[in-house]
Amino acid sequence: MKIVVTGGAGFIGSHFIKYLLKEYPDYKVLNIDKLTYAGNLENLKEVEKNPNYKFLKVDICNRDMEDVVDGYDVIINFAAESHVDRSIQEPEAFLKTDIMGTFNLLEISRKKGIHRYIQISTDEVYGSADEGYPFSEESPLNPSSPYSASKASADLLVLSYYKTYKTPGIIIRSTNNYGPNQYPEKFIPLFITNAIEDKPLPLYGDGKNIRDWLFVRDNCRAIDIILHKGKTGIIYNVAAEQERENIFIARKILEYLGKPESLIKFVPDRPGHDRRYSISCERIKELGWEPEVPFEEGLRITIEWYKNNEMWWKKIKSGEFLEYYRRQYKL
Ligand code: NAD
Ligand code: DAU
């Protein structure tokens, strides 16, 4: 199989490329990535010399890039602006990449007769599951942030292309991923790296918001199964079934690193902050997938990785990230 992965220099995309090349040594993978602040080719060091892997620095919004995908069977679109807080500060890039970029890739898929187009979406499109029940793939869209609204818009485009042009799209909506190589603006890597550096952990609101934490390798296995066995024209939820309050995770990180709880600093809440994400995923379970990594085990692996790879995140935290952080907290 010949697969185009977009956004493959980011967190999940880079894990997925390494997973694919290991599990399917005869597959060819083309990674197209704009290399925004979140794209990092260091994530792909171990495969950069693999003859079945190729990288091109391309923006998915580029209307002239259709020749790039010539000869490829599948497009898997990970490329996105992905951080909710940035979407609140500066939404425009989210609309451009997440909506117009998806539109461009769908147009290319339609014109080039791509066999399968996979859209990496998110559980955030359902909005907050305050009522206690999990959302299914049939639940209505109810996004809260410019990020989740842009991802929901992209999903609607994928479904409309399936209905109108028979473009063979599939949508995957997973819960919060965590693991090695996640950019340290996201909750878990931010809290781990701040704790290592004895810096405050900025906990939003009352710290009782709930997310369902999926170890990134479990998500790669889910995407793999959907790539090979999924039905086109439909949505697959991917849940970890390991819901945890943010404050619980903050305490676990501090406990693991032997740091004091006094590092937790309650800060003003994120505007429009969804209280809880919760989805059911019976549909992918019917394909034979189950989450495998227990949260406490995945968290331990993740903390160890950040402890052993300080160069990776210190470089990030000393540059552009620091600027963003200063703006976020008006430092
Ligand atoms: P990330 O921010 O770590 O990586 C995004 C990648 O996309 C980067 O390499 C970046 O350079 C690239 N990119 C951005 N704009 C681009 C453009 N215009 N053209 C080409 N490349 C571009 O994101 P992530 O956390 O790895 O998320 C990947 C996908 O998974 C996103 O679509 C996100 O919405 C979705 N998702 C993420 C999570 C999560 O918890 N991280 C959960 C569910 C779904
Ligand atoms: O649910 C899937 C989504 O998960 C993905 O679609 C997004 O791309 C991804 O960024 C993530 O969104 P969240 O907003 O849930 O993740 P984040 O890591 O930003 O925050 C997780 C929780 O932690 C959330 O309740 C907000 C809180 N938080 C976050 C940060 C960055 C804090 O309390 N303090 C912080 O500094």
mmCIF file of N, CA, C and O in Angstrom, residues 65-119:
data_model
loop_
_atom_site.group_PDB
_atom_site.id
_atom_site.type_symbol
_atom_site.label_atom_id
_atom_site.label_comp_id
_atom_site.label_asym_id
_atom_site.label_seq_id
_atom_site.Cartn_x
_atom_site.Cartn_y
_atom_site.Cartn_z
ATOM 1 N N MET A 65 -0.624 21.325 -5.137
ATOM 2 C CA MET A 65 0.192 20.168 -4.713
ATOM 3 C C MET A 65 -0.366 18.827 -5.178
ATOM 4 O O MET A 65 0.101 17.775 -4.743
ATOM 5 N N GLU A 66 -1.355 18.838 -6.078
ATOM 6 C CA GLU A 66 -2.004 17.555 -6.360
ATOM 7 C C GLU A 66 -1.083 16.509 -6.988
ATOM 8 O O GLU A 66 -1.263 15.318 -6.755
ATOM 9 N N ASP A 67 -0.070 16.962 -7.721
ATOM 10 C CA ASP A 67 0.851 15.986 -8.329
ATOM 11 C C ASP A 67 1.662 15.219 -7.283
ATOM 12 O O ASP A 67 2.138 14.113 -7.542
ATOM 13 N N VAL A 68 1.791 15.841 -6.130
ATOM 14 C CA VAL A 68 2.571 15.225 -5.051
ATOM 15 C C VAL A 68 2.019 13.845 -4.674
ATOM 16 O O VAL A 68 2.766 12.941 -4.307
ATOM 17 N N VAL A 69 0.705 13.685 -4.775
ATOM 18 C CA VAL A 69 0.101 12.423 -4.314
ATOM 19 C C VAL A 69 -0.052 11.398 -5.445
ATOM 20 O O VAL A 69 -0.613 10.325 -5.236
ATOM 21 N N ASP A 70 0.462 11.717 -6.630
ATOM 22 C CA ASP A 70 0.366 10.781 -7.766
ATOM 23 C C ASP A 70 0.904 9.410 -7.391
ATOM 24 O O ASP A 70 2.009 9.299 -6.857
ATOM 25 N N GLY A 71 0.123 8.380 -7.671
ATOM 26 C CA GLY A 71 0.584 7.007 -7.422
ATOM 27 C C GLY A 71 0.283 6.506 -6.017
ATOM 28 O O GLY A 71 0.572 5.362 -5.690
ATOM 29 N N TYR A 72 -0.284 7.357 -5.167
ATOM 30 C CA TYR A 72 -0.611 6.918 -3.807
ATOM 31 C C TYR A 72 -2.073 6.464 -3.715
ATOM 32 O O TYR A 72 -2.939 6.985 -4.413
ATOM 33 N N ASP A 73 -2.333 5.468 -2.826
ATOM 34 C CA ASP A 73 -3.687 4.897 -2.708
ATOM 35 C C ASP A 73 -4.514 5.585 -1.633
ATOM 36 O O ASP A 73 -5.736 5.689 -1.739
ATOM 37 N N VAL A 74 -3.830 6.008 -0.573
ATOM 38 C CA VAL A 74 -4.557 6.435 0.628
ATOM 39 C C VAL A 74 -4.008 7.776 1.120
ATOM 40 O O VAL A 74 -2.802 8.012 1.039
ATOM 41 N N ILE A 75 -4.919 8.633 1.613
ATOM 42 C CA ILE A 75 -4.472 9.838 2.341
ATOM 43 C C ILE A 75 -4.998 9.736 3.774
ATOM 44 O O ILE A 75 -6.197 9.475 3.976
ATOM 45 N N ILE A 76 -4.111 9.925 4.732
ATOM 46 C CA ILE A 76 -4.554 9.993 6.139
ATOM 47 C C ILE A 76 -4.201 11.386 6.641
ATOM 48 O O ILE A 76 -3.028 11.756 6.724
ATOM 49 N N ASN A 77 -5.223 12.160 6.955
ATOM 50 C CA ASN A 77 -5.003 13.573 7.268
ATOM 51 C C ASN A 77 -4.933 13.847 8.773
ATOM 52 O O ASN A 77 -5.951 14.021 9.439
ATOM 53 N N PHE A 78 -3.700 13.898 9.274
ATOM 54 C CA PHE A 78 -3.456 14.294 10.667
ATOM 55 C C PHE A 78 -3.211 15.798 10.766
ATOM 56 O O PHE A 78 -3.280 16.359 11.856
ATOM 57 N N ALA A 79 -2.838 16.439 9.664
ATOM 58 C CA ALA A 79 -2.389 17.835 9.727
ATOM 59 C C ALA A 79 -3.488 18.733 10.273
ATOM 60 O O ALA A 79 -4.616 18.714 9.777
ATOM 61 N N ALA A 80 -3.152 19.497 11.273
ATOM 62 C CA ALA A 80 -4.124 20.425 11.861
ATOM 63 C C ALA A 80 -3.416 21.367 12.805
ATOM 64 O O ALA A 80 -2.320 21.085 13.283
ATOM 65 N N GLU A 81 -4.049 22.494 13.048
ATOM 66 C CA GLU A 81 -3.744 23.267 14.240
ATOM 67 C C GLU A 81 -4.534 22.549 15.328
ATOM 68 O O GLU A 81 -5.742 22.312 15.172
ATOM 69 N N SER A 82 -3.863 22.178 16.435
ATOM 70 C CA SER A 82 -4.498 21.216 17.337
ATOM 71 C C SER A 82 -4.679 21.685 18.778
ATOM 72 O O SER A 82 -5.236 20.945 19.585
ATOM 73 N N HIS A 83 -4.208 22.895 19.115
ATOM 74 C CA HIS A 83 -4.266 23.263 20.539
ATOM 75 C C HIS A 83 -5.399 24.254 20.830
ATOM 76 O O HIS A 83 -5.413 25.374 20.302
ATOM 77 N N VAL A 84 -6.309 23.846 21.691
ATOM 78 C CA VAL A 84 -7.528 24.627 21.984
ATOM 79 C C VAL A 84 -7.200 26.052 22.440
ATOM 80 O O VAL A 84 -7.800 27.027 21.970
ATOM 81 N N ASP A 85 -6.240 26.205 23.346
ATOM 82 C CA ASP A 85 -5.933 27.548 23.864
ATOM 83 C C ASP A 85 -5.443 28.480 22.761
ATOM 84 O O ASP A 85 -5.776 29.665 22.737
ATOM 85 N N ARG A 86 -4.646 27.956 21.834
ATOM 86 C CA ARG A 86 -4.201 28.789 20.710
ATOM 87 C C ARG A 86 -5.398 29.173 19.843
ATOM 88 O O ARG A 86 -5.439 30.273 19.284
ATOM 89 N N SER A 87 -6.373 28.270 19.699
ATOM 90 C CA SER A 87 -7.539 28.590 18.853
ATOM 91 C C SER A 87 -8.373 29.700 19.472
ATOM 92 O O SER A 87 -9.062 30.434 18.776
ATOM 93 N N ILE A 88 -8.302 29.822 20.794
ATOM 94 C CA ILE A 88 -9.049 30.891 21.480
ATOM 95 C C ILE A 88 -8.334 32.228 21.271
ATOM 96 O O ILE A 88 -8.963 33.259 21.052
ATOM 97 N N GLN A 89 -7.001 32.176 21.273
ATOM 98 C CA GLN A 89 -6.225 33.423 21.089
ATOM 99 C C GLN A 89 -6.201 33.883 19.637
ATOM 100 O O GLN A 89 -6.333 35.062 19.343
ATOM 101 N N GLU A 90 -5.991 32.927 18.709
ATOM 102 C CA GLU A 90 -5.839 33.275 17.285
ATOM 103 C C GLU A 90 -6.489 32.218 16.404
ATOM 104 O O GLU A 90 -5.823 31.301 15.926
ATOM 105 N N PRO A 91 -7.801 32.350 16.185
ATOM 106 C CA PRO A 91 -8.535 31.269 15.506
ATOM 107 C C PRO A 91 -8.231 31.103 14.013
ATOM 108 O O PRO A 91 -8.465 30.028 13.458
ATOM 109 N N GLU A 92 -7.721 32.142 13.358
ATOM 110 C CA GLU A 92 -7.699 32.116 11.886
ATOM 111 C C GLU A 92 -6.933 30.918 11.298
ATOM 112 O O GLU A 92 -7.400 30.265 10.359
ATOM 113 N N ALA A 93 -5.786 30.638 11.872
ATOM 114 C CA ALA A 93 -4.976 29.524 11.336
ATOM 115 C C ALA A 93 -5.741 28.207 11.420
ATOM 116 O O ALA A 93 -5.540 27.301 10.603
ATOM 117 N N PHE A 94 -6.612 28.094 12.408
ATOM 118 C CA PHE A 94 -7.395 26.854 12.578
ATOM 119 C C PHE A 94 -8.400 26.702 11.437
ATOM 120 O O PHE A 94 -8.602 25.620 10.897
ATOM 121 N N LEU A 95 -9.029 27.844 11.098
ATOM 122 C CA LEU A 95 -10.002 27.774 10.002
ATOM 123 C C LEU A 95 -9.292 27.449 8.687
ATOM 124 O O LEU A 95 -9.782 26.658 7.880
ATOM 125 N N LYS A 96 -8.119 28.054 8.524
ATOM 126 C CA LYS A 96 -7.372 27.822 7.268
ATOM 127 C C LYS A 96 -6.968 26.367 7.153
ATOM 128 O O LYS A 96 -7.298 25.676 6.187
ATOM 129 N N THR A 97 -6.197 25.884 8.118
ATOM 130 C CA THR A 97 -5.645 24.520 7.981
ATOM 131 C C THR A 97 -6.720 23.456 8.175
ATOM 132 O O THR A 97 -6.846 22.528 7.367
ATOM 133 N N ASP A 98 -7.491 23.585 9.248
ATOM 134 C CA ASP A 98 -8.383 22.472 9.604
ATOM 135 C C ASP A 98 -9.570 22.371 8.637
ATOM 136 O O ASP A 98 -10.026 21.263 8.331
ATOM 137 N N ILE A 99 -10.051 23.532 8.134
ATOM 138 C CA ILE A 99 -11.183 23.468 7.203
ATOM 139 C C ILE A 99 -10.696 23.515 5.754
ATOM 140 O O ILE A 99 -10.934 22.573 4.975
ATOM 141 N N MET A 100 -9.996 24.592 5.394
ATOM 142 C CA MET A 100 -9.582 24.734 3.979
ATOM 143 C C MET A 100 -8.564 23.679 3.569
ATOM 144 O O MET A 100 -8.563 23.214 2.430
ATOM 145 N N GLY A 101 -7.711 23.282 4.502
ATOM 146 C CA GLY A 101 -6.739 22.221 4.203
ATOM 147 C C GLY A 101 -7.453 20.914 3.917
ATOM 148 O O GLY A 101 -7.118 20.192 2.964
ATOM 149 N N THR A 102 -8.458 20.607 4.715
ATOM 150 C CA THR A 102 -9.236 19.374 4.494
ATOM 151 C C THR A 102 -9.966 19.455 3.159
ATOM 152 O O THR A 102 -9.973 18.484 2.374
ATOM 153 N N PHE A 103 -10.546 20.608 2.897
ATOM 154 C CA PHE A 103 -11.233 20.807 1.603
ATOM 155 C C PHE A 103 -10.269 20.527 0.444
ATOM 156 O O PHE A 103 -10.599 19.802 -0.503
ATOM 157 N N ASN A 104 -9.064 21.077 0.529
ATOM 158 C CA ASN A 104 -8.070 20.892 -0.535
ATOM 159 C C ASN A 104 -7.735 19.409 -0.712
ATOM 160 O O ASN A 104 -7.671 18.894 -1.834
ATOM 161 N N LEU A 105 -7.557 18.708 0.394
ATOM 162 C CA LEU A 105 -7.211 17.279 0.309
ATOM 163 C C LEU A 105 -8.376 16.464 -0.257
ATOM 164 O O LEU A 105 -8.178 15.487 -0.987
ATOM 165 N N LEU A 106 -9.583 16.868 0.068
ATOM 166 C CA LEU A 106 -10.760 16.160 -0.477
ATOM 167 C C LEU A 106 -10.862 16.382 -1.988
ATOM 168 O O LEU A 106 -11.162 15.454 -2.758
ATOM 169 N N GLU A 107 -10.601 17.616 -2.403
ATOM 170 C CA GLU A 107 -10.614 17.915 -3.849
ATOM 171 C C GLU A 107 -9.577 17.058 -4.578
ATOM 172 O O GLU A 107 -9.837 16.492 -5.627
ATOM 173 N N ILE A 108 -8.385 16.974 -3.975
ATOM 174 C CA ILE A 108 -7.318 16.175 -4.583
ATOM 175 C C ILE A 108 -7.724 14.702 -4.615
ATOM 176 O O ILE A 108 -7.552 14.018 -5.624
ATOM 177 N N SER A 109 -8.310 14.223 -3.536
ATOM 178 C CA SER A 109 -8.746 12.810 -3.475
ATOM 179 C C SER A 109 -9.767 12.534 -4.556
ATOM 180 O O SER A 109 -9.755 11.489 -5.208
ATOM 181 N N ARG A 110 -10.685 13.479 -4.734
ATOM 182 C CA ARG A 110 -11.742 13.329 -5.751
ATOM 183 C C ARG A 110 -11.132 13.281 -7.150
ATOM 184 O O ARG A 110 -11.409 12.366 -7.930
ATOM 185 N N LYS A 111 -10.260 14.231 -7.434
ATOM 186 C CA LYS A 111 -9.693 14.322 -8.784
ATOM 187 C C LYS A 111 -8.761 13.161 -9.087
ATOM 188 O O LYS A 111 -8.693 12.671 -10.207
ATOM 189 N N LYS A 112 -8.006 12.727 -8.084
ATOM 190 C CA LYS A 112 -6.979 11.690 -8.306
ATOM 191 C C LYS A 112 -7.515 10.279 -8.075
ATOM 192 O O LYS A 112 -6.773 9.305 -8.212
ATOM 193 N N GLY A 113 -8.790 10.172 -7.664
ATOM 194 C CA GLY A 113 -9.357 8.834 -7.435
ATOM 195 C C GLY A 113 -8.657 8.076 -6.319
ATOM 196 O O GLY A 113 -8.410 6.868 -6.420
ATOM 197 N N ILE A 114 -8.341 8.793 -5.227
ATOM 198 C CA ILE A 114 -7.729 8.141 -4.054
ATOM 199 C C ILE A 114 -8.682 7.045 -3.537
ATOM 200 O O ILE A 114 -9.898 7.236 -3.489
ATOM 201 N N HIS A 115 -8.121 5.884 -3.155
ATOM 202 C CA HIS A 115 -8.964 4.738 -2.765
ATOM 203 C C HIS A 115 -9.569 4.898 -1.385
ATOM 204 O O HIS A 115 -10.601 4.320 -1.075
ATOM 205 N N ARG A 116 -8.895 5.631 -0.523
ATOM 206 C CA ARG A 116 -9.373 5.784 0.839
ATOM 207 C C ARG A 116 -8.827 7.088 1.417
ATOM 208 O O ARG A 116 -7.635 7.365 1.309
ATOM 209 N N TYR A 117 -9.725 7.886 1.990
ATOM 210 C CA TYR A 117 -9.318 9.143 2.625
ATOM 211 C C TYR A 117 -9.716 9.059 4.099
ATOM 212 O O TYR A 117 -10.905 8.899 4.415
ATOM 213 N N ILE A 118 -8.736 9.151 4.973
ATOM 214 C CA ILE A 118 -9.053 9.046 6.404
ATOM 215 C C ILE A 118 -8.824 10.393 7.086
ATOM 216 O O ILE A 118 -7.724 10.954 7.037
ATOM 217 N N GLN A 119 -9.873 10.887 7.716
ATOM 218 C CA GLN A 119 -9.817 12.169 8.406
ATOM 219 C C GLN A 119 -9.637 11.922 9.900
ATOM 220 O O GLN A 119 -10.473 11.277 10.536
#
